[in-house]
Every structure is written in C-alpha cells, then in structure tokens.
PDB file of C-alpha atoms in Angstrom:
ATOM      1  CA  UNK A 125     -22.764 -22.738   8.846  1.00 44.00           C
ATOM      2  CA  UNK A 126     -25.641 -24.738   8.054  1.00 44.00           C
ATOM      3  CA  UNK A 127     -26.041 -28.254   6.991  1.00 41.00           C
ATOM      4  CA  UNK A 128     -26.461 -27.886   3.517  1.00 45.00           C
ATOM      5  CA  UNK A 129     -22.842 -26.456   3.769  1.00 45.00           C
ATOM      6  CA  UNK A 130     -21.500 -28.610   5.989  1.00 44.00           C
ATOM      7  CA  UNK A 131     -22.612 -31.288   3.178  1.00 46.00           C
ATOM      8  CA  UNK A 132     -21.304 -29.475  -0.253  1.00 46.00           C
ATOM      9  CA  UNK A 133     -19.291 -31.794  -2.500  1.00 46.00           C
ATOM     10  CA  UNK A 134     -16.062 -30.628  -2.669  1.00 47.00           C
ATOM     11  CA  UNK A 135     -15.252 -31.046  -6.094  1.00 49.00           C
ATOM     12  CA  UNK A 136     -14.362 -28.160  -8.881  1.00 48.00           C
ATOM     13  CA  UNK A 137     -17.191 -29.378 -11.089  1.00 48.00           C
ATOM     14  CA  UNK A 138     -19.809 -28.378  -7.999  1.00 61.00           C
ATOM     15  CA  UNK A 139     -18.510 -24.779  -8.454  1.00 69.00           C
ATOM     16  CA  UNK A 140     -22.269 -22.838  -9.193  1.00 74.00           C
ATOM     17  CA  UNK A 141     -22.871 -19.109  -9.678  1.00 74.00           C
ATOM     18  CA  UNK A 142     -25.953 -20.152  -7.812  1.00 80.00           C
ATOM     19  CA  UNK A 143     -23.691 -21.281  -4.238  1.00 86.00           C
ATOM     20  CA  UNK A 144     -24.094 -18.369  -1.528  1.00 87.00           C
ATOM     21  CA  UNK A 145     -21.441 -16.628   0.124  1.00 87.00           C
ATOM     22  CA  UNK A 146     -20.842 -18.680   2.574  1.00 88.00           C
ATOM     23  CA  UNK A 147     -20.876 -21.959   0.384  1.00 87.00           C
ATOM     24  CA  UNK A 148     -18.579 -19.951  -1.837  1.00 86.00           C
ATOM     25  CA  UNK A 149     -15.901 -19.713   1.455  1.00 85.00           C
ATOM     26  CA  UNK A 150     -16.647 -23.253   2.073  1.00 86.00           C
ATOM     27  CA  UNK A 151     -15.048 -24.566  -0.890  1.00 84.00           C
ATOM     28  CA  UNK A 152     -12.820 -22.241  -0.929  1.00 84.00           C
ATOM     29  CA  UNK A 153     -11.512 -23.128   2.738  1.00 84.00           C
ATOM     30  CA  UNK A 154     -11.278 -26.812   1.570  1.00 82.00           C
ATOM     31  CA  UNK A 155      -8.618 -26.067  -0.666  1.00 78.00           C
ATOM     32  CA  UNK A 156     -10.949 -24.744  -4.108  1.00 79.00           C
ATOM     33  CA  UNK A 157      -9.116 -21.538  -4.967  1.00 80.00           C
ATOM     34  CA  UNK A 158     -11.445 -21.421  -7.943  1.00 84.00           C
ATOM     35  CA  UNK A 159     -14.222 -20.375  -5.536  1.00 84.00           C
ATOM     36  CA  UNK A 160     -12.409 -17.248  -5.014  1.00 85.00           C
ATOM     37  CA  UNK A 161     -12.368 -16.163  -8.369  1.00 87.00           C
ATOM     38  CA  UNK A 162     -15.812 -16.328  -8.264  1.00 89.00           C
ATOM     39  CA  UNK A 163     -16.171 -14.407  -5.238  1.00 89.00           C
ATOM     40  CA  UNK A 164     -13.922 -12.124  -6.706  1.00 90.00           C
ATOM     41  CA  UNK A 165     -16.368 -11.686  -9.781  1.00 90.00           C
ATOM     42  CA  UNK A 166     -19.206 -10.560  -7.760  1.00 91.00           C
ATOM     43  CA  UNK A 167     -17.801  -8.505  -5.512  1.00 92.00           C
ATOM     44  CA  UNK A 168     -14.456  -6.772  -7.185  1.00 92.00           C
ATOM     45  CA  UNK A 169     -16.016  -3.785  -8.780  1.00 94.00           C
ATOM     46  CA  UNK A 170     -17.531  -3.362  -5.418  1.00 93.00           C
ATOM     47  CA  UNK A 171     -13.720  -2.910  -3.955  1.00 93.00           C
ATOM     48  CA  UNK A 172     -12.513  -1.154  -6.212  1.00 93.00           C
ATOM     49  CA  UNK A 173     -15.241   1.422  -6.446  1.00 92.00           C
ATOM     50  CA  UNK A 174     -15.535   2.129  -2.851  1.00 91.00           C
ATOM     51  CA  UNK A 175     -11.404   2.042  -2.797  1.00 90.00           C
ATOM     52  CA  UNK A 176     -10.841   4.476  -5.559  1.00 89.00           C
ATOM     53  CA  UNK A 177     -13.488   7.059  -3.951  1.00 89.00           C
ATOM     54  CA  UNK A 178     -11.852   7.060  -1.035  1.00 85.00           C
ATOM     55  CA  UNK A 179      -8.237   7.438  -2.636  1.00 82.00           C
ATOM     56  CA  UNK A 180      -8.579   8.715  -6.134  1.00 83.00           C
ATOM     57  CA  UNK A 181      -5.545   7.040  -7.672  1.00 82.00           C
ATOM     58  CA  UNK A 182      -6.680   4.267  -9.866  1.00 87.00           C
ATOM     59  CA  UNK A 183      -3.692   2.048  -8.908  1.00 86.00           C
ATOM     60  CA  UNK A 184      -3.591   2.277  -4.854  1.00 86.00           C
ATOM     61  CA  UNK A 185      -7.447   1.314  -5.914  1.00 89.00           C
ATOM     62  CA  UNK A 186      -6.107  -1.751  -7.839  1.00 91.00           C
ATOM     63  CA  UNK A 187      -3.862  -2.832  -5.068  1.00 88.00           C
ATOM     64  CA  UNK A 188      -6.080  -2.284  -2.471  1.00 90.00           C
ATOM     65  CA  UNK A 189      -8.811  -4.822  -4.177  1.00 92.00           C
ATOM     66  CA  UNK A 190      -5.988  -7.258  -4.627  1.00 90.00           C
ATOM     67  CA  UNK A 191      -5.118  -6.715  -0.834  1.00 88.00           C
ATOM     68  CA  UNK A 192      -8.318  -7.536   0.092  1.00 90.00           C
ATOM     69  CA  UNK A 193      -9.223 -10.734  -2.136  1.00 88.00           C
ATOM     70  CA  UNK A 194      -5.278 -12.028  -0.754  1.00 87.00           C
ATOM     71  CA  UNK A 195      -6.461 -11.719   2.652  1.00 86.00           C
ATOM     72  CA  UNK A 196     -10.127 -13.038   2.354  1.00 85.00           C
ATOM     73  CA  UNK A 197      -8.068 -16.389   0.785  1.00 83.00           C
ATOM     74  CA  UNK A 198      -5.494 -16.185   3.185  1.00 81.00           C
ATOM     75  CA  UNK A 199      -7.424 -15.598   6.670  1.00 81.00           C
ATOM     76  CA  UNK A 200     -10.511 -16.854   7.788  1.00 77.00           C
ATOM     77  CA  UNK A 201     -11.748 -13.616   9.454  1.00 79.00           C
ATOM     78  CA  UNK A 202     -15.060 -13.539   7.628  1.00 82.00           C
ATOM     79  CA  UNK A 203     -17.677 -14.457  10.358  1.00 80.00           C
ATOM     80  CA  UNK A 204     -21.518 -14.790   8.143  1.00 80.00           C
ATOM     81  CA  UNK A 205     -23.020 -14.663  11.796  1.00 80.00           C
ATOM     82  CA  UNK A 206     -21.820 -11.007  12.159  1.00 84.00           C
ATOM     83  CA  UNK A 207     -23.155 -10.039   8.747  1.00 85.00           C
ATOM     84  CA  UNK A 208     -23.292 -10.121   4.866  1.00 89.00           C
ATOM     85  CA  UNK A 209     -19.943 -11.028   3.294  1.00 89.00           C
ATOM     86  CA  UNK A 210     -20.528  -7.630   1.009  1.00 89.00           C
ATOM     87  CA  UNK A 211     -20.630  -5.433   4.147  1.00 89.00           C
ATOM     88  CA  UNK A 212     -17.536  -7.679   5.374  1.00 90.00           C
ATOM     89  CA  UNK A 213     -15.781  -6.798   2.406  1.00 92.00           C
ATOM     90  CA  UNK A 214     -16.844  -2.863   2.554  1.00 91.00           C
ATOM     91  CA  UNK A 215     -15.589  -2.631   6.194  1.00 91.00           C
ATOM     92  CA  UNK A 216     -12.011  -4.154   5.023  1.00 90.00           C
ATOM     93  CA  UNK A 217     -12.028  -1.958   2.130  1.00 92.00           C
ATOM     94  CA  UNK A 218     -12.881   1.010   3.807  1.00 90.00           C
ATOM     95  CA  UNK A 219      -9.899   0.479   6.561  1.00 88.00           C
ATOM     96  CA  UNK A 220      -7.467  -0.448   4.494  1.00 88.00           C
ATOM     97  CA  UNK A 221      -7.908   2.748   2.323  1.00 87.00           C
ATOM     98  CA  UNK A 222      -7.623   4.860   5.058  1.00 84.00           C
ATOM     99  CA  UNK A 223      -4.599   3.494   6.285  1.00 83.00           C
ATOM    100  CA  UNK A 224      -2.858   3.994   2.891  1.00 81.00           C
ATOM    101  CA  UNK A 225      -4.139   7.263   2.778  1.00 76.00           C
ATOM    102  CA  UNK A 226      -2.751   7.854   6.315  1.00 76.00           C
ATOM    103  CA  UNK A 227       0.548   6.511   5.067  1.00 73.00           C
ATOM    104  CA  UNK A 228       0.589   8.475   2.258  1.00 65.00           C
ATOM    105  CA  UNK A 229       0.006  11.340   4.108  1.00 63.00           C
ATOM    106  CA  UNK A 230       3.190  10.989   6.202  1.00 59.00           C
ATOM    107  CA  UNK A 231       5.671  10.545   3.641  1.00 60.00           C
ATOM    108  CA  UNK A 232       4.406  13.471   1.756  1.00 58.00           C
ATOM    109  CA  UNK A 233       4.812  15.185   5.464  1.00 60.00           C
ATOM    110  CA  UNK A 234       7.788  13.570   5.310  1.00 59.00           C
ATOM    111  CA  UNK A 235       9.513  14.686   2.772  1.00 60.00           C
ATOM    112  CA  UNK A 236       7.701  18.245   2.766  1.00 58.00           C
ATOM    113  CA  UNK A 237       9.978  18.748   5.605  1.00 60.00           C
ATOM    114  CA  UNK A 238      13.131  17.442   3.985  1.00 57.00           C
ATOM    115  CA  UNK A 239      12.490  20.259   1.074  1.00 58.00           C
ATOM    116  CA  UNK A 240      12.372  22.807   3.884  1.00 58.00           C
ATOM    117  CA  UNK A 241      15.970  21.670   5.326  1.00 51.00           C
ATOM    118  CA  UNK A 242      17.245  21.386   1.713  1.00 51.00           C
ATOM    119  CA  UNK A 243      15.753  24.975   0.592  1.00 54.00           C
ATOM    120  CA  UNK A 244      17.329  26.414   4.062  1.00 51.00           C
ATOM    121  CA  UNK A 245      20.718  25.574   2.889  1.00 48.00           C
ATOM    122  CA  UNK A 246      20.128  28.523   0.266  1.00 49.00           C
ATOM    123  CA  UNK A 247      18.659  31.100   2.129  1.00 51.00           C
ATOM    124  CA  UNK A 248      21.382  34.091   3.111  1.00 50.00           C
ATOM    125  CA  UNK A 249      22.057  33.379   7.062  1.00 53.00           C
ATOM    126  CA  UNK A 250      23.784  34.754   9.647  1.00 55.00           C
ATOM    127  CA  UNK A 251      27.734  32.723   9.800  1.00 54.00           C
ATOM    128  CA  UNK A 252      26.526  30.848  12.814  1.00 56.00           C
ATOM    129  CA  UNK A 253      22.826  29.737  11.092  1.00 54.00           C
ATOM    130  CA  UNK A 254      25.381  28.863   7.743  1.00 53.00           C
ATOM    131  CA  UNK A 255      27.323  26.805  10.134  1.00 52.00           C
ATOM    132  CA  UNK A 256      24.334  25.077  11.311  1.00 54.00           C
ATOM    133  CA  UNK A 257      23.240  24.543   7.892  1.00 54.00           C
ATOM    134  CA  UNK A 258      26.657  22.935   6.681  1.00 61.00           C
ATOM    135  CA  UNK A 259      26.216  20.633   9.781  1.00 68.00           C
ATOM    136  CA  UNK A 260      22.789  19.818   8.273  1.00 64.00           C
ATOM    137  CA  UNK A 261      23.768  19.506   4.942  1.00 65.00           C
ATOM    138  CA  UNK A 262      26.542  17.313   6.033  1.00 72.00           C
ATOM    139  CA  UNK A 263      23.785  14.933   8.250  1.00 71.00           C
ATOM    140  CA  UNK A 264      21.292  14.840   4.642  1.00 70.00           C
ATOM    141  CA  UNK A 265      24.086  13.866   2.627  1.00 71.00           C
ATOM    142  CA  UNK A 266      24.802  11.090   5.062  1.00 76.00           C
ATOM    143  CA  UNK A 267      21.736   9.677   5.176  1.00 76.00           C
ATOM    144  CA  UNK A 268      21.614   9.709   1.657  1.00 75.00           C
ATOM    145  CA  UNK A 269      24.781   8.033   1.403  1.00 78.00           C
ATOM    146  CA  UNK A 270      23.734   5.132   4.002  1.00 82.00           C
ATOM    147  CA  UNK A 271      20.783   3.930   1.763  1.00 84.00           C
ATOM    148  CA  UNK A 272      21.165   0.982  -0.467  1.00 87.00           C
ATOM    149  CA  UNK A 273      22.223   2.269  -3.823  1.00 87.00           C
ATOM    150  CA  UNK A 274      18.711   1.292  -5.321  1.00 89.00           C
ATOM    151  CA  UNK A 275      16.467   2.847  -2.761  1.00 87.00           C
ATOM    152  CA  UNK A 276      18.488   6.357  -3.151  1.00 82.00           C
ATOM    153  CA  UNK A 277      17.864   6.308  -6.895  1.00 84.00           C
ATOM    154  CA  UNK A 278      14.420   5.644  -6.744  1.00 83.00           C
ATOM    155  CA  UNK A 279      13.531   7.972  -3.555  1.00 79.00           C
ATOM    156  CA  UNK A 280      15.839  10.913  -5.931  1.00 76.00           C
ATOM    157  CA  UNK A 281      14.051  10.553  -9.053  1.00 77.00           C
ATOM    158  CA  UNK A 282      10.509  10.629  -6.757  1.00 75.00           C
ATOM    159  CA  UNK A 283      11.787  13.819  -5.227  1.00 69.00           C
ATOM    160  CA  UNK A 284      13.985  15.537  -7.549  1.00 64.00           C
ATOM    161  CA  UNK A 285      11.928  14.021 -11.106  1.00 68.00           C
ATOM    162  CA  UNK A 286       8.962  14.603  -9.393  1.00 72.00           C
ATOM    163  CA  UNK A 287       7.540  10.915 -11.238  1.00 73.00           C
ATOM    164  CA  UNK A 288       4.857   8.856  -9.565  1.00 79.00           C
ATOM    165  CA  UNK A 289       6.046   5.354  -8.513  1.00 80.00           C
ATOM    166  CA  UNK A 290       4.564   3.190 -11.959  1.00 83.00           C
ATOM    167  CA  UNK A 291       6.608   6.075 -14.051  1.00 81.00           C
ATOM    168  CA  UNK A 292       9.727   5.047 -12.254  1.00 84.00           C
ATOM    169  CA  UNK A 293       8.781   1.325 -12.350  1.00 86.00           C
ATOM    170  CA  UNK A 294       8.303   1.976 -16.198  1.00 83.00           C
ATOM    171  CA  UNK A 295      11.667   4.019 -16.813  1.00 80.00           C
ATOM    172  CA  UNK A 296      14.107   1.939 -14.500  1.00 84.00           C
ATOM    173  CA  UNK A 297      12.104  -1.517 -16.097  1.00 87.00           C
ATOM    174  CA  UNK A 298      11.435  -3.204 -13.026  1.00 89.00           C
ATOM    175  CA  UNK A 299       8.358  -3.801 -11.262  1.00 89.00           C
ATOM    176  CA  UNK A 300       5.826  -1.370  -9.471  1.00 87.00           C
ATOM    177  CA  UNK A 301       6.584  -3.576  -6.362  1.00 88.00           C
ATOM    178  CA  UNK A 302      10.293  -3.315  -6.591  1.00 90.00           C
ATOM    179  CA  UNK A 303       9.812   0.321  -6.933  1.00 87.00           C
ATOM    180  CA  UNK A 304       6.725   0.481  -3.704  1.00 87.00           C
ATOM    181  CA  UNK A 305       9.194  -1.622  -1.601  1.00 88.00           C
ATOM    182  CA  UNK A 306      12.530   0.569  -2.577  1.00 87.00           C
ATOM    183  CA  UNK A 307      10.865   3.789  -1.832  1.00 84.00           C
ATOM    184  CA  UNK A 308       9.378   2.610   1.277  1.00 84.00           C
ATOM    185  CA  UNK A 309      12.654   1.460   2.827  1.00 85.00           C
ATOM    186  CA  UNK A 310      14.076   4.351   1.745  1.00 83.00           C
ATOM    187  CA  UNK A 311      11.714   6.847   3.604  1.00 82.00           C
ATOM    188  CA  UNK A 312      11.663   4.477   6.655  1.00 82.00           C
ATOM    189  CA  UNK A 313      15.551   4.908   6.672  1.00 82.00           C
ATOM    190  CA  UNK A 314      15.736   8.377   5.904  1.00 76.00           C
ATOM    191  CA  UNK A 315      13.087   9.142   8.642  1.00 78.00           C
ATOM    192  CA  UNK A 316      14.701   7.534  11.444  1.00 78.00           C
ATOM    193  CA  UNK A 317      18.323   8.764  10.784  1.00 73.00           C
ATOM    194  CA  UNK A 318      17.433  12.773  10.271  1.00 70.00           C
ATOM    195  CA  UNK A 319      14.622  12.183  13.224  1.00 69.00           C
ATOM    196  CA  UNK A 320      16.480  14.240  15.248  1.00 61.00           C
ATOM    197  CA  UNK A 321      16.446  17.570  12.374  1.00 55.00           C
ATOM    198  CA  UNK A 322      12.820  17.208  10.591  1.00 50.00           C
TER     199      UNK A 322
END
C-alpha cells in the first residue's frame, strides 16, 4: 500500500465515500468495521447480481453476498497488487456459487436415489428381490431412526412436504439457519450410513 495509506487517521470520523478500496480495507483492518459497511454499499448489488445469475434462488443469492462480505472482514486475502477489489470480489462470488450449486446438486442426487430405493419397495418382485427389499427397507428405516429427532423432521417434511428450507424455517418457527444446518446433518448422516445401497 502506498504512503498516503500507510498515513490514514484511524478514526470513525475520517470514514469518506471519497477513500479508495484499499484505504477502505485499511481502516477496516485497524479495527473500523464501519468501513465495511461502506464497502459493502458499493459493491453488494454487485454480489448479489452476479450470485443470483448464477443460482437463481434469491436467498442462496442473499447468503452468498453475506458469505462473502463475512470473509472479506474476516480474512485478509484481498491482495490490490493482483487486481481491483471489484474483480476480487467477482472471483469469490463466482466460486462460491458454484460450489453451492455443486452441493446442491448432490443432495438432490442424493436423495433422487433414496426415492428410487423407497419406490422399489412397491414394485411386484420376485420373493427373493421382496426379501432384498425388506432388508432395505429395514436399513432406511434405521437410518432414519439414528438421526437426531430434529434433523429427521426437517429432512421428512423436505422430502415427503416437498417445502423449500425458509417454508420449513417459517412453519416449525425457527430460523433458516437452524433449518440449513438440520438438513445438512441430516443428509451427511443419511449418506454415509445407506452408502453401501444408493
């Protein structure tokens, strides 16, 4: 950083729309977490706009931008020598959308395979493929049964209600988080104990 950074009072009242970027993360690194809300005023409809193209669900677009403005405060990984903070920002945002979308994809592989094993159970079979099927059944249900109490309701009424995860925030009354974390633990569980079947 230059000089003229290097010298920056470090007090609240200095805060200027007019401070760059980088004078911006300055304060901000010195302990000013008001510089970040105005970092987070030029640049957050930037986020969320590129996030929500790439993901088209207004929400993982919300959390996404949040995601990224946490980590910008909470990491100094923003070098100014390897480019504008804006293309800094797009890079992150860009990344971390495609990893949700990546993870999003493999629960809904996920549990497209645990509607196959539960849909076999129906289908007319042979006495040896019912037998099979029982043992299946048997395995499902137990895996079921091993989740905490919480994370089976909310993964059920996902699969079964077929309501996103702020619609089961919104009809249990907890939070969106509670309801993220739940479901995610859930899947994780579910996934290793039936690897074996799906």
């Amino acid at each position: 950083m230059d000089s003229q950074s290097s010298d920056l009072p470090l007090s609240v009242k200095s805060l200027s729309p007019d401070l760059s970027d980088v004078d911006l993360l300055l304060v901000l690194r010195n302990g000013h977490t008001q510089a970040l809300g105005m970092i987070y005023d030029r640049y957050s409809r930037l986020v969320y706009s590129l996030a929500f193209k790439i993901l088209a669900n207004a929400e993982e677009a919300e959390d996404v931008t949040q995601e990224i403005f946490v980590s910008l405060w909470q990491r100094n990984a923003y070098n100014p020598a390897r480019g504008s903070l804006s293309s800094f920002l797009t890079t992150m945002t860009r990344s971390r959308s495609i990893d949700r979308l990546r993870s999003r994809g493999s629960r809904y592989r996920f549990l497209q395979r645990w509607e196959g094993i539960v849909q076999s159970e129906t289908v007319m079979a042979t006495p040896l493929e019912q037998v099979s099927m029982g043992e299946r059944s048997q395995i499902i249900r137990a895996a079921l049964e091993e989740l905490a109490p919480n994370e089976r309701q909310v993964l059920e009424i996902a699969y079964y209600g077929g309501l996103s995860q702020s619609e089961i925030a919104e009809s249990l009354n907890i939070p969106l988080g509670t309801v993220k974390t739940r479901s995610r633990q859930g899947l994780l569980k579910l996934r290793q104990a039936l690897q074996g079947y799906v």
